[in-house]
Coordinates of C-alpha atoms in Angstrom, one line a residue:
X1 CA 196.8 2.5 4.2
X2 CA 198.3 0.9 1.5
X3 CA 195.6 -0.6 -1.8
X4 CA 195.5 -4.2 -2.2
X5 CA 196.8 -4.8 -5.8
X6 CA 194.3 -7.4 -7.5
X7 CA 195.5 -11.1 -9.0
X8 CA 195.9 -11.1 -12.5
X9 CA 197.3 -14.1 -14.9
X10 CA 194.9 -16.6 -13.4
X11 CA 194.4 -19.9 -16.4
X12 CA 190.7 -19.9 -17.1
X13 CA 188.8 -21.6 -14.3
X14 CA 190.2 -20.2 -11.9
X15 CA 189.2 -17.1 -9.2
X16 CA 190.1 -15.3 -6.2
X17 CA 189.5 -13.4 -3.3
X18 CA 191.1 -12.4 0.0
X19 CA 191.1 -14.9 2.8
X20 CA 189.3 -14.5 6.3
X21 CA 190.2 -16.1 9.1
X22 CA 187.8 -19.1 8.3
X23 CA 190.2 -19.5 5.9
X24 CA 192.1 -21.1 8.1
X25 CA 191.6 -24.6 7.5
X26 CA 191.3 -24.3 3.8
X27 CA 195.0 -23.0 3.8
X28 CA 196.3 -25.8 6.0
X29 CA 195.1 -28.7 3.5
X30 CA 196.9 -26.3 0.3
X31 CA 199.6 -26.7 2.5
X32 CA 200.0 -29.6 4.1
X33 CA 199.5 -31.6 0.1
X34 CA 202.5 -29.1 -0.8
X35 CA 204.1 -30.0 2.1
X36 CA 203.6 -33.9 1.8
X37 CA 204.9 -34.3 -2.0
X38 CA 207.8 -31.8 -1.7
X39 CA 209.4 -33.2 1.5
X40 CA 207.4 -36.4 2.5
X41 CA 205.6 -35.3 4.9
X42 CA 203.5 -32.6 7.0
X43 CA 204.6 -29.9 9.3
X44 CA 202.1 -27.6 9.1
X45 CA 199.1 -27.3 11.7
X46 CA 196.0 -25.3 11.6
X47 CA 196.7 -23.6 14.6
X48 CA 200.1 -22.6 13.1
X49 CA 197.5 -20.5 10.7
X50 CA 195.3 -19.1 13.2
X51 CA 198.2 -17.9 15.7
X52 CA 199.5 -15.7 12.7
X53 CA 196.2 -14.3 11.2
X54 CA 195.1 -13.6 14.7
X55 CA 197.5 -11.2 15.8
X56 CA 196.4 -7.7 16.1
X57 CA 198.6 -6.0 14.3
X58 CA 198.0 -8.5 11.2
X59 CA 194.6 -8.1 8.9
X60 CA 194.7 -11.2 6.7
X61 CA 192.0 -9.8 4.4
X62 CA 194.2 -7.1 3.2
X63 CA 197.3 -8.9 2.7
X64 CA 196.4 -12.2 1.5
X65 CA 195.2 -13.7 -1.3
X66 CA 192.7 -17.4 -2.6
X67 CA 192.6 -19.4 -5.4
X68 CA 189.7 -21.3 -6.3
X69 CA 188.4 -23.7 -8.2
X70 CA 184.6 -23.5 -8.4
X71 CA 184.5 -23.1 -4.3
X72 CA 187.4 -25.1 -3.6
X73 CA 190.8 -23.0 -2.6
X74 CA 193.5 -24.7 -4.2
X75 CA 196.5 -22.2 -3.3
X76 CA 196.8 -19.0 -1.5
X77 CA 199.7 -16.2 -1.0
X78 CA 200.3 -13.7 1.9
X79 CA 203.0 -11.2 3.4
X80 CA 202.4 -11.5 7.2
X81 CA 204.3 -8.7 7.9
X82 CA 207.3 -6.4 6.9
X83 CA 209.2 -8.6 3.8
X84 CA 208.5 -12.3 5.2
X85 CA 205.7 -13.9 3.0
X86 CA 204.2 -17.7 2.2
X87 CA 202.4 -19.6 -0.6
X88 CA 201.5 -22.8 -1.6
X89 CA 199.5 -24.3 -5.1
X90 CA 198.4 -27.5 -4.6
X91 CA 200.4 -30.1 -6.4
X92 CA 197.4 -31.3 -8.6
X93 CA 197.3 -27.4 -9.5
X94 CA 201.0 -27.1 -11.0
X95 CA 202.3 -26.3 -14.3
X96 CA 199.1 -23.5 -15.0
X97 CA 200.8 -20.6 -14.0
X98 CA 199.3 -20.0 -11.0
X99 CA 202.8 -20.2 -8.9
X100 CA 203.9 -16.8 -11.0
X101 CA 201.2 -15.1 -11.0
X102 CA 200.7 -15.1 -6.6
X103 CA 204.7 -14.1 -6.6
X104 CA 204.1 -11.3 -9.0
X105 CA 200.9 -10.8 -6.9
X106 CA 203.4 -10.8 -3.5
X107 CA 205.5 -8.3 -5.2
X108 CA 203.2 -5.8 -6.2
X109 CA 201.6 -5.9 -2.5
X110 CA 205.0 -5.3 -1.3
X111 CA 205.4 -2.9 -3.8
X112 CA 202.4 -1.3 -2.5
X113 CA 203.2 -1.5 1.1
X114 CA 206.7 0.4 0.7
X115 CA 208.4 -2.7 1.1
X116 CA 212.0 -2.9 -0.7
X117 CA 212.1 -6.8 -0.6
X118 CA 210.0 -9.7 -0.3
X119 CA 210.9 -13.5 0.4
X120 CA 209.4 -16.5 1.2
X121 CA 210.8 -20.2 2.6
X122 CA 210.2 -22.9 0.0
X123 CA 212.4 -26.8 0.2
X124 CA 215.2 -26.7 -1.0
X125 CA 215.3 -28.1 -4.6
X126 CA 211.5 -28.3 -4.9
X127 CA 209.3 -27.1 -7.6
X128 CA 208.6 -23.8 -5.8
X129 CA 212.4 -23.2 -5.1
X130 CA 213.1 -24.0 -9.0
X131 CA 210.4 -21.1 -10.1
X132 CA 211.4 -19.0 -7.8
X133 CA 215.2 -19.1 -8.9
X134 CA 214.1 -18.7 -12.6
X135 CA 211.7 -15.7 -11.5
X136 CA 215.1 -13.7 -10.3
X137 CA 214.7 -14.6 -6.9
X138 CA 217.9 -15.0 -4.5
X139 CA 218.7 -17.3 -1.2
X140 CA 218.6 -14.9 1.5
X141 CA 219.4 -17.8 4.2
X142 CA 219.3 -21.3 4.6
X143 CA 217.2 -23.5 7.4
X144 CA 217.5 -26.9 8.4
X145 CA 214.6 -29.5 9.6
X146 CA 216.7 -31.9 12.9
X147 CA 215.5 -34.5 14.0
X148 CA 216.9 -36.6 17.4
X149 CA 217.4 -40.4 15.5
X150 CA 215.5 -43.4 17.0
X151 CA 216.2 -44.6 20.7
X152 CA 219.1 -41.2 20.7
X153 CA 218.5 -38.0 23.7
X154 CA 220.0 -35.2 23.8
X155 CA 222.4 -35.5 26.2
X156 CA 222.1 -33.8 30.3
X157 CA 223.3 -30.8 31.0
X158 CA 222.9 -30.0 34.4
X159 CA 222.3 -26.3 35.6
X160 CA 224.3 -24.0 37.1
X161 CA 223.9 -23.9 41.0
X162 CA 221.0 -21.9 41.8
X163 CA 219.6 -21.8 38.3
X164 CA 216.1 -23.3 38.2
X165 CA 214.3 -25.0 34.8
X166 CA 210.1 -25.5 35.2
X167 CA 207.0 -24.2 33.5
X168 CA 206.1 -20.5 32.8
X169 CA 203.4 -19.1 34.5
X170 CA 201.2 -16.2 33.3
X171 CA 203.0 -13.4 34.8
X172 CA 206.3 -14.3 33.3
X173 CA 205.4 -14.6 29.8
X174 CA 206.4 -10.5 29.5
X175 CA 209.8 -11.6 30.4
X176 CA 210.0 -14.8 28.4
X177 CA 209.2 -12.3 25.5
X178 CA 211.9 -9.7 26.2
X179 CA 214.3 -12.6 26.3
X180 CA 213.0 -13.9 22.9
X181 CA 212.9 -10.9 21.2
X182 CA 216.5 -9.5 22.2
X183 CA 218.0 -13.2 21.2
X184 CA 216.6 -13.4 18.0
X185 CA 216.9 -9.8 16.9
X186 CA 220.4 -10.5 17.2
X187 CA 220.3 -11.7 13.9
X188 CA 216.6 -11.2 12.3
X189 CA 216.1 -7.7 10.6
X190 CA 212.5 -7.0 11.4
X191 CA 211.2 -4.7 14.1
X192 CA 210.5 -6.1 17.7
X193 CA 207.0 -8.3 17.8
X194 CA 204.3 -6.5 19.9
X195 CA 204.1 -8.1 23.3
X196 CA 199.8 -9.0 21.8
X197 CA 201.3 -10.4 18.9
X198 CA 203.4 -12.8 20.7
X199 CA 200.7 -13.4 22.8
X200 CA 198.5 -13.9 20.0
X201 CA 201.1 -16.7 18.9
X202 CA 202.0 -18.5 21.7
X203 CA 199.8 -18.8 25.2
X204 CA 196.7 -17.4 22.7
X205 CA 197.8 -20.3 19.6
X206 CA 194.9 -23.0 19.8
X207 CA 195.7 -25.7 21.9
X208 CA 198.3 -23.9 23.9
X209 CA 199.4 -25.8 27.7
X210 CA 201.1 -24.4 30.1
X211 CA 203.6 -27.1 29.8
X212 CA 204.2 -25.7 26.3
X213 CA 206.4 -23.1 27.5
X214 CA 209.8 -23.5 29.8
X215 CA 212.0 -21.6 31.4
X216 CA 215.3 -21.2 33.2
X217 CA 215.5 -18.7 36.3
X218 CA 218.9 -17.3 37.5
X219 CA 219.7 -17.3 41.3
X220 CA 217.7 -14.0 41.1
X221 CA 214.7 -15.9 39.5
X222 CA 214.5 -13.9 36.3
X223 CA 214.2 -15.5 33.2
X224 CA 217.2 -16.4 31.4
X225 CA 216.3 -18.9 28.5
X226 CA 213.0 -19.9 27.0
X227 CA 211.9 -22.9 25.2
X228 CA 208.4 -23.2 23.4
X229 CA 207.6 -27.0 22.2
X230 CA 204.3 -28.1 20.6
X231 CA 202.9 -31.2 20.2
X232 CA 202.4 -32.2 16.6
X233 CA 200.8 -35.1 14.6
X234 CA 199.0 -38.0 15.8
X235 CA 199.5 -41.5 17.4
X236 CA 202.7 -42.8 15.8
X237 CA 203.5 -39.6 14.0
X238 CA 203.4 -37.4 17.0
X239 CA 206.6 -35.2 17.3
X240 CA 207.7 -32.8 20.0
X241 CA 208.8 -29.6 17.7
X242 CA 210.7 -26.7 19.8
X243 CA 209.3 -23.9 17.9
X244 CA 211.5 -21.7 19.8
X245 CA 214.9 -21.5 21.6
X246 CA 216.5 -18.5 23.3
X247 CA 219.3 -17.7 26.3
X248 CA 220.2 -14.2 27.1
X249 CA 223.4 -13.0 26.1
X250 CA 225.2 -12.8 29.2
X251 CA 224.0 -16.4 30.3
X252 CA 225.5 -17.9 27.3
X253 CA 227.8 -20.7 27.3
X254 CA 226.7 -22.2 30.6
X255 CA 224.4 -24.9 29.2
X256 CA 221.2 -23.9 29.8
X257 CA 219.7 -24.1 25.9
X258 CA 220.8 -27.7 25.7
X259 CA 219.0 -28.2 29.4
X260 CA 216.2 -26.5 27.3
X261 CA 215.7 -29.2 25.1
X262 CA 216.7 -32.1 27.4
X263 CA 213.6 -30.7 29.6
X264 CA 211.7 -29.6 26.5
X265 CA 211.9 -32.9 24.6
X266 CA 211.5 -35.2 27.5
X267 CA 207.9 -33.1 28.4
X268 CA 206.7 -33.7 25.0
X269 CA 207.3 -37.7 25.5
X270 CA 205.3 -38.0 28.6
X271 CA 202.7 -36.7 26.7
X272 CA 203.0 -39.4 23.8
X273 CA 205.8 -37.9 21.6
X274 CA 207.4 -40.4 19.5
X275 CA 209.6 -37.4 17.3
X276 CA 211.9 -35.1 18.8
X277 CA 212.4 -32.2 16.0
X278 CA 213.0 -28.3 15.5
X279 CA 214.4 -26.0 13.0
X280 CA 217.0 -23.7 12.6
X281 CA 218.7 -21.4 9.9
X282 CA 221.5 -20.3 8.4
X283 CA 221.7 -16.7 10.2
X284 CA 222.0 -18.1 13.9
X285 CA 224.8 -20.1 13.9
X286 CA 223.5 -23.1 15.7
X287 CA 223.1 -26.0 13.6
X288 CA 227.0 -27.3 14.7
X289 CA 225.3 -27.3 18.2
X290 CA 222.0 -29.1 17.6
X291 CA 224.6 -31.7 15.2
X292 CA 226.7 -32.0 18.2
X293 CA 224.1 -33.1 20.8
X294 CA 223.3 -35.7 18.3
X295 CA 220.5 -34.3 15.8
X296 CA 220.4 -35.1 12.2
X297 CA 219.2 -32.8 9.3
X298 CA 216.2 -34.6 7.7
X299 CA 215.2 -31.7 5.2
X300 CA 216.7 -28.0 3.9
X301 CA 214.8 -24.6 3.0
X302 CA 215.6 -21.8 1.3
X303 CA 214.5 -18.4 1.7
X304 CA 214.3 -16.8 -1.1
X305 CA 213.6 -13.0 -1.7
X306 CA 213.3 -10.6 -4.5
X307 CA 213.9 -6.7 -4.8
X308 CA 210.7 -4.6 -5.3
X309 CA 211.0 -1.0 -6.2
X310 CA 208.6 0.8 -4.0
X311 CA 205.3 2.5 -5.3
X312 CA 206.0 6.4 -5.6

């Protein structure tokens, strides 16, 4: 098992420590304040923490990192697995060098871990992205925020004859995740999730509904496309966000990821969604589609990644 390299280059004032899963919270307000002065507002959600750092394969106090201030964390840095990492300083904690000092901190752990690269998603043009770039970092790919405008809906798509669109239950969640994990590693270099990590993330995330998770059945009744929403924000802020979107390969081009969202988006409304949002980057090819059924980018992210020369 890799060593967990220590944090050095800290201004005076400042400590650190590896985080634990009560942590959690702590995290989220770092960054949700980064969040809310770099792009106007907040996407994060403390159950977005916990549903990462409580996957099995994942132990957050080995590959993570706090800030302090006396007793109060005011940024953090992790890699969550393989080369895909996250930090955030809190904006009244710029300019002291603490931003450098986690990446150098995320590229020794790499380093460590026998990891040949390490990137992270930061906005597009914000302070992060700007240290990043004059640190040697590159853009590996680019992601875009959509949002559906006021008063717009996606427009129907009906099904296929004998293709059926409703809630998953509990004993296809094994499928939904085979048809996940085979869409997206179409174009993701990572290894496959566990089947308990993606548990861990998605019926397991706090706060999960059955109602979160959709699929489309084939005349057979297996499961041919997936859609996860969540239910974000509060009162006039709430948004339904499709975390994820996926179709089988040989059941593209029939329609059934644009039913997805017609079903998906108009779920999260009856529940008091005022927002209709998701994300999507560069490497799948599908911003022309969300564009075409009427979406409209309202923010851009890099990821940005650096080379690390493996520990010997």
């Amino acid at each position: 098992m890799h060593a967990r390299p220590e944090l050095s280059g800290l201004p005076e004032g400042y400590t650190s420590r590896p985080l634990r899963l009560d942590d959690a919270a702590a995290v989220t307000a770092v960054m949700a304040a980064q969040e809310l002065h770099d792009v106007g507002e907040v996407v994060i959600e403390e159950a977005d923490i916990v549903a990462d750092w409580q996957r099995p394969s994942y132990d957050v106090t080995r590959t993570s990192v706090g800030v302090l201030q006396d007793d109060l964390l005011v940024a953090y840095a992790e890699i969550t697995g393989g080369d895909r990492g996250d930090a955030a300083v809190h904006p009244d904690h710029r300019g002291r060098g603490i931003g450098t000092a986690l990446a150098r901190w995320m590229q020794d752990l790499a380093r460590a871990q026998g990891t040949a690269v390490v990137g992270m998603p930061v906005p597009q043009g914000s302070p992060a992205d700007r240290l990043l770039e004059a640190l040697g970092y590159h853009v590996r790919w680019t992601s875009w925020v959509l949002e559906l405008p006021d008063g717009a809906t996606v427009p129907e798509r009906p099904l296929p004859e004998g293709y059926a669109l409703r809630e998953a239950t509990e004993a296809d969640h094994e499928h939904v995740w085979t048809v996940q994990e085979d869409a997206f590693l179409e174009w993701s270099e990572r290894d496959r999730e566990p089947f308990e990590d993606w548990r861990a993330g998605v019926p397991l995330r706090p706060g999960f509904e059955p109602w979160n998770l959709r699929v489309v059945t084939d005349p057979d009744g297996d499961v041919v496309g997936i859609a996860l929403i969540h239910l974000n924000g509060e009162d006039a802020a709430r948004e339904g966000y499709v975390d994820r979107l996926a179709t089988r390969r040989d059941q593209r081009g029939r329609g059934l990821a644009q039913a997805l969202l017609v079903d998906a988006f108009a779920a999260a409304r009856e529940r008091g969604a005022v927002r209709s949002t998701l994300s999507t980057d560069s490497r799948t090819g599908a911003l022309g589609l969300y564009e075409k059924v009427g979406m409209q980018v309202t923010s851009v992210w890099v990821n940005r990644a650096i080379a690390v020369v493996p520990s010997t």
